[in-house]
Coordinates of C-alpha atoms and ligand atoms in Angstrom, one line a residue:
X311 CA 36.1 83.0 -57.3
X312 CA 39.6 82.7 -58.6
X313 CA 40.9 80.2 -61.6
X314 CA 42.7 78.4 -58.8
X315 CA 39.9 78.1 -56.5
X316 CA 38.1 76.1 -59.1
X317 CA 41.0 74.3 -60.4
X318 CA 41.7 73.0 -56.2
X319 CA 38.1 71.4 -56.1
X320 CA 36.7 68.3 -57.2
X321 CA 33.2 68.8 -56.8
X322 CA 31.4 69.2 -60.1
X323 CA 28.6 71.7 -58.8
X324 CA 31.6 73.8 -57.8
X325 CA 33.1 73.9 -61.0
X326 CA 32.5 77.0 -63.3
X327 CA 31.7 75.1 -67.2
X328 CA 34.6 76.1 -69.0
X329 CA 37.4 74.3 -66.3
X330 CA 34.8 71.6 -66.2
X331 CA 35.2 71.6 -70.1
X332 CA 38.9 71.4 -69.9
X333 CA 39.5 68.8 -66.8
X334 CA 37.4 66.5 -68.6
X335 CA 38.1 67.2 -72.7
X336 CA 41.9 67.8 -72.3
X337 CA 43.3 66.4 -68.9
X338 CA 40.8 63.2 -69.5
X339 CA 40.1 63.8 -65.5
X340 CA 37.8 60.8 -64.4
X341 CA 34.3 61.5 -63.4
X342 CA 32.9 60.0 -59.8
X343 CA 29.5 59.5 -59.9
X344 CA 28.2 58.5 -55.9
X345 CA 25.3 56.7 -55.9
X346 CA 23.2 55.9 -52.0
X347 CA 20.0 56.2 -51.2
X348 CA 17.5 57.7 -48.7
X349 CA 17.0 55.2 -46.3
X350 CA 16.2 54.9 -42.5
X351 CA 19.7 53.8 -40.9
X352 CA 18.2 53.1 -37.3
X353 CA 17.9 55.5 -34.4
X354 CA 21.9 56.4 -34.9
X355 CA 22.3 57.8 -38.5
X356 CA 20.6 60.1 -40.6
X357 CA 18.7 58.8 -43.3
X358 CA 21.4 59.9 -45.6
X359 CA 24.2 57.6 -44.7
X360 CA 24.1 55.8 -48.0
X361 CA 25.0 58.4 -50.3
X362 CA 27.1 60.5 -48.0
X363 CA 29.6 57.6 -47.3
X364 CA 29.5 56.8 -51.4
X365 CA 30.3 60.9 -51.8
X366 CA 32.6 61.1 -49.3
X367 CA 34.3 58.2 -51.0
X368 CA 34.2 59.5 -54.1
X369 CA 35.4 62.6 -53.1
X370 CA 38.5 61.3 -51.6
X371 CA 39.7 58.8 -54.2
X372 CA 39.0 62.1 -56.9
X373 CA 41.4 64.1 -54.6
X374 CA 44.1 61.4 -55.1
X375 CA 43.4 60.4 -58.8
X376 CA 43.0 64.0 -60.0
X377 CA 39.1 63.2 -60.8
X378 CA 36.0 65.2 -60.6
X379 CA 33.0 64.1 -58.5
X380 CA 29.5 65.1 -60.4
X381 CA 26.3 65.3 -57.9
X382 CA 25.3 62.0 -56.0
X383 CA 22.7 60.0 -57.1
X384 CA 21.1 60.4 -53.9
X385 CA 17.3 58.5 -54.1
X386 CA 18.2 55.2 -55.0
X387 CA 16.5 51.6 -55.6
X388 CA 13.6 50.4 -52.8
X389 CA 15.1 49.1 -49.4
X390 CA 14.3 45.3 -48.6
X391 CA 13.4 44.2 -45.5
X392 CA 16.6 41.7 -45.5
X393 CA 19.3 44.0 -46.3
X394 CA 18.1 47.6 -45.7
X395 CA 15.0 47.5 -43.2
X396 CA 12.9 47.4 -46.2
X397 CA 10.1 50.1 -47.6
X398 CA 8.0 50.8 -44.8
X399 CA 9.4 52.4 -42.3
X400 CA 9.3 56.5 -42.4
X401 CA 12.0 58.5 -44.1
X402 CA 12.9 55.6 -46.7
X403 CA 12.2 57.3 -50.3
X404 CA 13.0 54.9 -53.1
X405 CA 12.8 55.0 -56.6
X406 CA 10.8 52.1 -59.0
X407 CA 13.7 50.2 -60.6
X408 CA 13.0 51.7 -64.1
X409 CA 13.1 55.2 -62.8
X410 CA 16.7 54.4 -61.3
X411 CA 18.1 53.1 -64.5
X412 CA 16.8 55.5 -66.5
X413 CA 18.0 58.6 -64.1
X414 CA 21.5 56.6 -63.8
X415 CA 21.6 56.2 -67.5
X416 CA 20.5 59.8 -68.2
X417 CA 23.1 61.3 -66.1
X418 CA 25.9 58.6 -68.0
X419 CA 24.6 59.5 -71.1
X420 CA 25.3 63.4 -70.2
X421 CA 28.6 62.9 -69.0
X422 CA 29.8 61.0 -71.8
X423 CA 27.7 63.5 -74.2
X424 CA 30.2 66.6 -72.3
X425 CA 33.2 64.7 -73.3
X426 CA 33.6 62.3 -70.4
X427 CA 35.5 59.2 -71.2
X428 CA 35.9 57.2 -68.6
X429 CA 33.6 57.1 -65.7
X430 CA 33.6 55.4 -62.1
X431 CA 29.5 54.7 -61.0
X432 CA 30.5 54.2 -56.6
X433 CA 27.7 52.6 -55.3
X434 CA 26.7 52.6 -51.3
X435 CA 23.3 50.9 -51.3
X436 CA 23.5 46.8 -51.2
X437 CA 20.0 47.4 -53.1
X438 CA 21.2 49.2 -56.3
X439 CA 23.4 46.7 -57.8
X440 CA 21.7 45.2 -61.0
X441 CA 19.8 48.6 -61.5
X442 CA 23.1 50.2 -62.0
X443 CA 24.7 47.6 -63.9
X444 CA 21.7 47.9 -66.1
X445 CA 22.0 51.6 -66.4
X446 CA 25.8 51.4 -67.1
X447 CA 25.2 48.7 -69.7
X448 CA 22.2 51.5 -71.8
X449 CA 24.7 54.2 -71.2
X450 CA 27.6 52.4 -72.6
X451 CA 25.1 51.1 -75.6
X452 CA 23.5 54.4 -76.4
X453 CA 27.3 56.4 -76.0
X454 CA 28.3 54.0 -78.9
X455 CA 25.6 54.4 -81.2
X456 CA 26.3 58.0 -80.7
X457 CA 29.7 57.3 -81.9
X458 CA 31.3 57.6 -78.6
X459 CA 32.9 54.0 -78.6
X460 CA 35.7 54.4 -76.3
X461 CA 33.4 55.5 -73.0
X462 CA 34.4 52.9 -70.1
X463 CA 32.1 52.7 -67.0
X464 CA 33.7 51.2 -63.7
X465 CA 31.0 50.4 -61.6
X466 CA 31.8 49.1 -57.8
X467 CA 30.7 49.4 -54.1
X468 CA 32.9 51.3 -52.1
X469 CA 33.0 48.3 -49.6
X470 CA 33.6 45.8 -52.5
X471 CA 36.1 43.9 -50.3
X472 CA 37.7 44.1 -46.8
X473 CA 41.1 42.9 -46.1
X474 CA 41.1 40.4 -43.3
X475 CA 43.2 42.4 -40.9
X476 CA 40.9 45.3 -41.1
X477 CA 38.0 43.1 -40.4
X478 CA 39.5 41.5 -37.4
X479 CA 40.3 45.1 -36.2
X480 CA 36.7 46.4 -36.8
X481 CA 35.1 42.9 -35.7
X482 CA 37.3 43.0 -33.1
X483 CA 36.1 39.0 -31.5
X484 CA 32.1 39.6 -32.7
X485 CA 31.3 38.1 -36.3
X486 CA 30.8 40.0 -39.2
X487 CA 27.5 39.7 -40.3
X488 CA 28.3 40.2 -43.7
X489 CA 27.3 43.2 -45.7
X490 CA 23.5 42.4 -46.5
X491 CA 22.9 42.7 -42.8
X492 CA 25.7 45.7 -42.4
X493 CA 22.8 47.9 -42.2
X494 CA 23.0 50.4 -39.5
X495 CA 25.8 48.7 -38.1
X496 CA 29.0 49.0 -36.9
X497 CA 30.6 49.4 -40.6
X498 CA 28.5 52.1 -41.4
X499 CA 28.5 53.5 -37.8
X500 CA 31.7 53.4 -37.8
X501 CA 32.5 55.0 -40.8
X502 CA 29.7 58.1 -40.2
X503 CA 31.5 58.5 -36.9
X504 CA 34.7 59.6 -38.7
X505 CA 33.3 61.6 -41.5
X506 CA 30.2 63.0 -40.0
X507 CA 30.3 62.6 -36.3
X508 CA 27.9 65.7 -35.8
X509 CA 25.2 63.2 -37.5
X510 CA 26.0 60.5 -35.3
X511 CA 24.4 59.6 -31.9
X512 CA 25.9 56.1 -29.9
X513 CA 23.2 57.2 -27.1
X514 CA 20.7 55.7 -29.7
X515 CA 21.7 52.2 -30.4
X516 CA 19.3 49.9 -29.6
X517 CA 20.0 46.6 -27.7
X518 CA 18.2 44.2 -30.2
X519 CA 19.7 41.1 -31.8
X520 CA 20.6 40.7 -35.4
X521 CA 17.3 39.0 -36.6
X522 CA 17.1 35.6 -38.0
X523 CA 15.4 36.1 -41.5
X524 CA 13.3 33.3 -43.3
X525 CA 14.8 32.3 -46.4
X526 CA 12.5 34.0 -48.6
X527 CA 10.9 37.4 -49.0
X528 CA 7.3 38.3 -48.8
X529 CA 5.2 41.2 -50.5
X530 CA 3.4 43.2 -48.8
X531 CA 6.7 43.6 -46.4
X532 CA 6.2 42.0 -43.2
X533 CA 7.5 45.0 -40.6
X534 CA 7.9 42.3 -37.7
X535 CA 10.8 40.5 -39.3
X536 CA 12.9 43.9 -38.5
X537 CA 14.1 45.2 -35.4
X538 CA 12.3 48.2 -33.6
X539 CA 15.2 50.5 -34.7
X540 CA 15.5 49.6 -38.3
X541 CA 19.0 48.9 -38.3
X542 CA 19.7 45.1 -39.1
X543 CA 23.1 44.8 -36.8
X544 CA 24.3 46.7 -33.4
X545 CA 26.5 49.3 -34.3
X546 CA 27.3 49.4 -30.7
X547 CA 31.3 48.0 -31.2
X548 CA 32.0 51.1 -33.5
X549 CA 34.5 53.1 -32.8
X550 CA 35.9 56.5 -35.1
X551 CA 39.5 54.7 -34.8
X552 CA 37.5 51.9 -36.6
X553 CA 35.7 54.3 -38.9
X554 CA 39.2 55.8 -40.0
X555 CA 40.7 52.4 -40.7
X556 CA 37.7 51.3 -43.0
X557 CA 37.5 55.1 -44.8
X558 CA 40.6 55.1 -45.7
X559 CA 41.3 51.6 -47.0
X560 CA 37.8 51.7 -49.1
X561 CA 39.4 55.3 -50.5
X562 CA 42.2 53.0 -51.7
X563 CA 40.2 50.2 -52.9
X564 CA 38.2 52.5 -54.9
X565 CA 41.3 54.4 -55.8
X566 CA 43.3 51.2 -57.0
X567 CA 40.4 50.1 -58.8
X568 CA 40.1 53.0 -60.8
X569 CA 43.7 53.7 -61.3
X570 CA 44.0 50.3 -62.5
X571 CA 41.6 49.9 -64.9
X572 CA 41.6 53.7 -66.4
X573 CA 45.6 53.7 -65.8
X574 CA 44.9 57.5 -64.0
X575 CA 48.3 58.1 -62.1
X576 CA 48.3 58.6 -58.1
Ligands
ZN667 ZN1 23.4 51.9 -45.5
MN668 MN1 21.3 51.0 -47.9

């Protein structure tokens, strides 16, 4: 492969070690790191959503920043019943929290020990949030002792926010039901009909309605509080035009984000 193949991709695992070397020790490039899940998504999406839509994410905000986007994390932290289905239905493969924060901080660690300064953790798993923060925290801890003090972590969701407009456009008249029940729904239906519409199949959606949880959680899991599908909300007003909309203004809130706080040009 030629010097300018290399240099044209993002991708990490595409990278030979000595361009890796020089995007991250001279240029300062930003390192992506997606972070998902394996986790049932319904009858509609593959099990894979999670970390495909935080890679393809990545992916596109590195394109525009001039970043590099190292493998996903793709097993993530255990899926609860009221905000991912929860952990018993087939195909969901989580992690035990410790095992998360140490794999997180491990892979930190390694970055920063190659000469990474500034890293972005994108996160596309309600679930992970405090396991990541936890992992970013020992990374940035154990970096300094090393003597690597100036290592910044920006840690977000890709969907951290939504402007109104875009909501209104997506919701189009139904309510959103807010991102703890976006599971399987149109959100995440709509975006995996845009980037992956091969893995995508509206036949599937299942008429159920969004289900009424009890204000509490209970262990073992209690299947019935979840719809036959698994997915938490109908993904049945999603449309790709939707899906575009969404992608591309989460690829500029991620973007933004990072350009603001590492002060990376666009
Ligand atoms: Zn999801
Ligand atoms: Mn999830």
């Amino acid at each position: 492969m030629s010097e300018q193949a290399t240099r044209d991709t993002v991708m990490m695992s595409e990278l030979t070690w000595d361009v890796y070397q020089r995007r991250i020790r001279d240029e300062g490039a930003v390192v992506f790191v997606p972070v998902g899940a394996v986790e049932q998504h319904g009858y509609h999406l593959p099990l894979g959503t999670d970390w495909m839509m935080a890679s393809y994410v990545a992916r596109r905000a590195a394109e525009r920043l001039g970043g590099i986007v190292a493998p996903p994390v793709t097993y993530a932290a255990r899926s609860q019943v009221r905000t991912g289905g929860g952990p018993h239905r087939c195909g969901t493969t989580s992690l035990d929290a410790e095992v998360l924060i140490g794999l997180l901080a491990n892979i930190l660690c390694e970055l920063s020990r190659h000469g990474a300064r500034r890293i972005a953790v994108i996160d596309g798993h309600f679930e992970n949030r405090f396991f990541l923060d936890e992992a970013c925290y020992r990374a940035q801890r154990d970096s300094a002792l090393r003597g690597a003090e100036d290592l910044r972590i920006l840690k977000m969701l890709y969907a951290e926010k939504m402007r109104p407009e875009t909501m209104e456009r997506v919701y189009a008249g139904l309510d959103f039901p807010g991102l703890d029940l976006e599971h399987g729904g149109i959100l995440e239906t709509a975006m995996m009909l845009y980037c992956h519409p091969e893995l995508v199949d509206l036949s599937k959606i299942a008429d159920e309605p969004t289900p009424d949880f009890p204000p509490y959680d209970v262990f073992p899991a209690n299947p019935d509080w979840v719809p036959a599908s698994g997915a938490l909300s109908s993904g049945r007003a999603a449309t790709r035009e939707a899906g575009k909309l969404l992608v591309e203004e989460f690829v500029e809130l991620v973007s933004d984000a990072v350009s603001a706080e590492f002060g990376t040009g666009k």
